[in-house]
Amino acid sequence: MQLNHLDLPVPDVAATAAFFTTHFGFRLCETRGNNGFALLLGTGGFALVLTRRRGAEAQDFPDTFHIGFLVESEAAVHALHARLQAAGVPDLPPVSFQRGATLFYVHAPGGVLVEVSHRSSV
């Protein structure tokens, strides 16, 4: 079984889509409505679906809810962190080592928490 897609409700579909296409390499494949829907494709056939949340405020996700992306090396974690920092992404904590991984967390527009990590082979 393979994960096919994840559908996230966000207040500004265009802003969230731009974040994932600019910083995470997703490709925008389809939009519908007036900022109501975006289909983004990532590597391995994974689809990230963004739908407009009815309220203008960010979605109140459960406490530990987040999306996690694995990258190929510790250097890739640091490189992406540096690109986000250079782009002025707000509230970007430093890279850290936790639970056997080099990682950082960042909030995408709409309040989606994103983890970027690399786990060394054990």
Coordinates of C-alpha atoms in Angstrom, one line a residue:
M1 CA 0.0 0.0 0.0
Q2 CA 1.3 3.5 -0.8
L3 CA 0.1 6.9 0.4
N4 CA -1.6 8.6 -2.5
H5 CA -2.5 12.0 -1.3
L6 CA -3.1 14.3 1.6
D7 CA -5.8 17.0 1.6
L8 CA -5.1 20.0 3.8
P9 CA -7.7 22.8 4.5
V10 CA -6.0 26.2 4.4
P11 CA -7.3 29.8 4.3
D12 CA -5.2 30.8 1.3
V13 CA -4.7 28.0 -1.2
A14 CA -2.5 30.1 -3.5
A15 CA -0.1 31.2 -0.7
T16 CA 0.2 27.6 0.6
A17 CA 0.7 26.2 -2.9
A18 CA 3.4 28.8 -3.6
F19 CA 5.2 27.8 -0.4
F20 CA 5.3 24.1 -1.3
T21 CA 6.2 24.7 -5.0
T22 CA 8.9 27.2 -4.2
H23 CA 10.6 25.6 -1.2
F24 CA 9.7 21.9 -1.4
G25 CA 9.8 21.1 -5.1
F26 CA 6.2 20.3 -5.7
R27 CA 4.7 21.0 -9.1
L28 CA 1.4 22.8 -9.4
C29 CA -0.8 20.6 -11.7
E30 CA -4.3 22.0 -11.3
T31 CA -6.3 24.8 -9.7
R32 CA -10.0 25.2 -9.5
G33 CA -12.3 27.9 -8.3
N34 CA -11.3 31.3 -7.0
N35 CA -8.4 30.2 -4.8
G36 CA -10.4 27.1 -3.8
F37 CA -8.4 24.1 -4.8
A38 CA -4.8 23.2 -5.8
L39 CA -3.3 19.9 -6.8
L40 CA 0.4 19.7 -6.3
L41 CA 2.6 16.7 -7.2
G42 CA 5.7 15.7 -5.5
T43 CA 8.3 13.0 -6.0
G44 CA 7.2 9.4 -6.0
G45 CA 3.7 10.3 -7.2
F46 CA 2.6 11.8 -3.9
A47 CA -0.2 14.4 -4.3
L48 CA -0.7 17.3 -1.9
V49 CA -4.2 18.6 -2.3
L50 CA -5.0 22.1 -0.9
T51 CA -8.6 23.1 -0.3
R52 CA -9.9 26.5 0.9
R53 CA -11.0 26.4 4.5
R54 CA -14.3 28.2 4.9
G55 CA -13.0 30.5 7.7
A56 CA -10.3 33.1 7.0
E57 CA -8.2 32.0 10.0
A58 CA -5.6 29.2 10.0
Q59 CA -6.9 25.6 10.5
D60 CA -6.7 24.5 14.1
F61 CA -4.8 21.2 13.6
P62 CA -4.4 18.7 16.5
D63 CA -1.4 19.4 18.7
T64 CA 1.1 16.9 17.1
F65 CA -0.2 17.1 13.5
H66 CA 2.5 17.7 10.9
I67 CA 3.8 16.7 7.5
G68 CA 7.2 15.1 7.5
F69 CA 9.7 15.1 4.6
L70 CA 12.8 13.0 4.5
V71 CA 15.8 14.3 2.6
E72 CA 18.9 12.5 1.4
S73 CA 21.5 14.0 3.7
E74 CA 22.2 16.2 6.7
A75 CA 23.6 18.7 4.2
A76 CA 20.2 18.8 2.4
V77 CA 18.5 19.6 5.7
H78 CA 20.9 22.5 6.3
A79 CA 20.6 23.7 2.7
L80 CA 16.8 23.8 2.7
H81 CA 16.9 25.5 6.1
A82 CA 19.3 28.1 4.7
R83 CA 17.1 28.7 1.6
L84 CA 14.0 29.2 3.8
Q85 CA 16.0 31.6 6.1
A86 CA 17.2 33.6 3.0
A87 CA 13.6 33.8 1.8
G88 CA 12.6 35.4 5.0
V89 CA 10.3 32.6 6.2
P90 CA 9.2 33.7 9.7
D91 CA 9.6 31.9 13.0
L92 CA 12.2 29.4 11.6
P93 CA 13.8 27.6 14.5
P94 CA 17.4 26.3 14.1
V95 CA 18.3 22.8 12.8
S96 CA 18.5 20.3 15.7
F97 CA 19.2 16.6 16.3
Q98 CA 16.2 14.8 17.8
R99 CA 15.1 11.2 18.0
G100 CA 18.0 10.0 15.8
A101 CA 17.4 12.6 13.1
T102 CA 18.8 16.0 12.0
L103 CA 15.7 18.1 11.5
F104 CA 13.8 21.4 11.7
Y105 CA 10.2 22.4 11.7
V106 CA 8.6 25.2 9.8
H107 CA 5.0 26.5 9.5
A108 CA 3.6 26.7 6.0
P109 CA 1.0 29.4 5.3
G110 CA -2.3 28.3 6.9
G111 CA -0.7 26.9 10.0
V112 CA 0.5 23.6 8.5
L113 CA 3.5 22.3 10.5
V114 CA 6.2 20.8 8.3
E115 CA 9.2 18.7 9.4
V116 CA 12.3 18.3 7.3
S117 CA 14.6 15.6 8.4
H118 CA 17.4 13.2 7.6
R119 CA 17.9 9.9 9.5
S120 CA 21.3 8.3 9.4
S121 CA 21.3 4.5 8.9
V122 CA 21.5 2.6 12.1

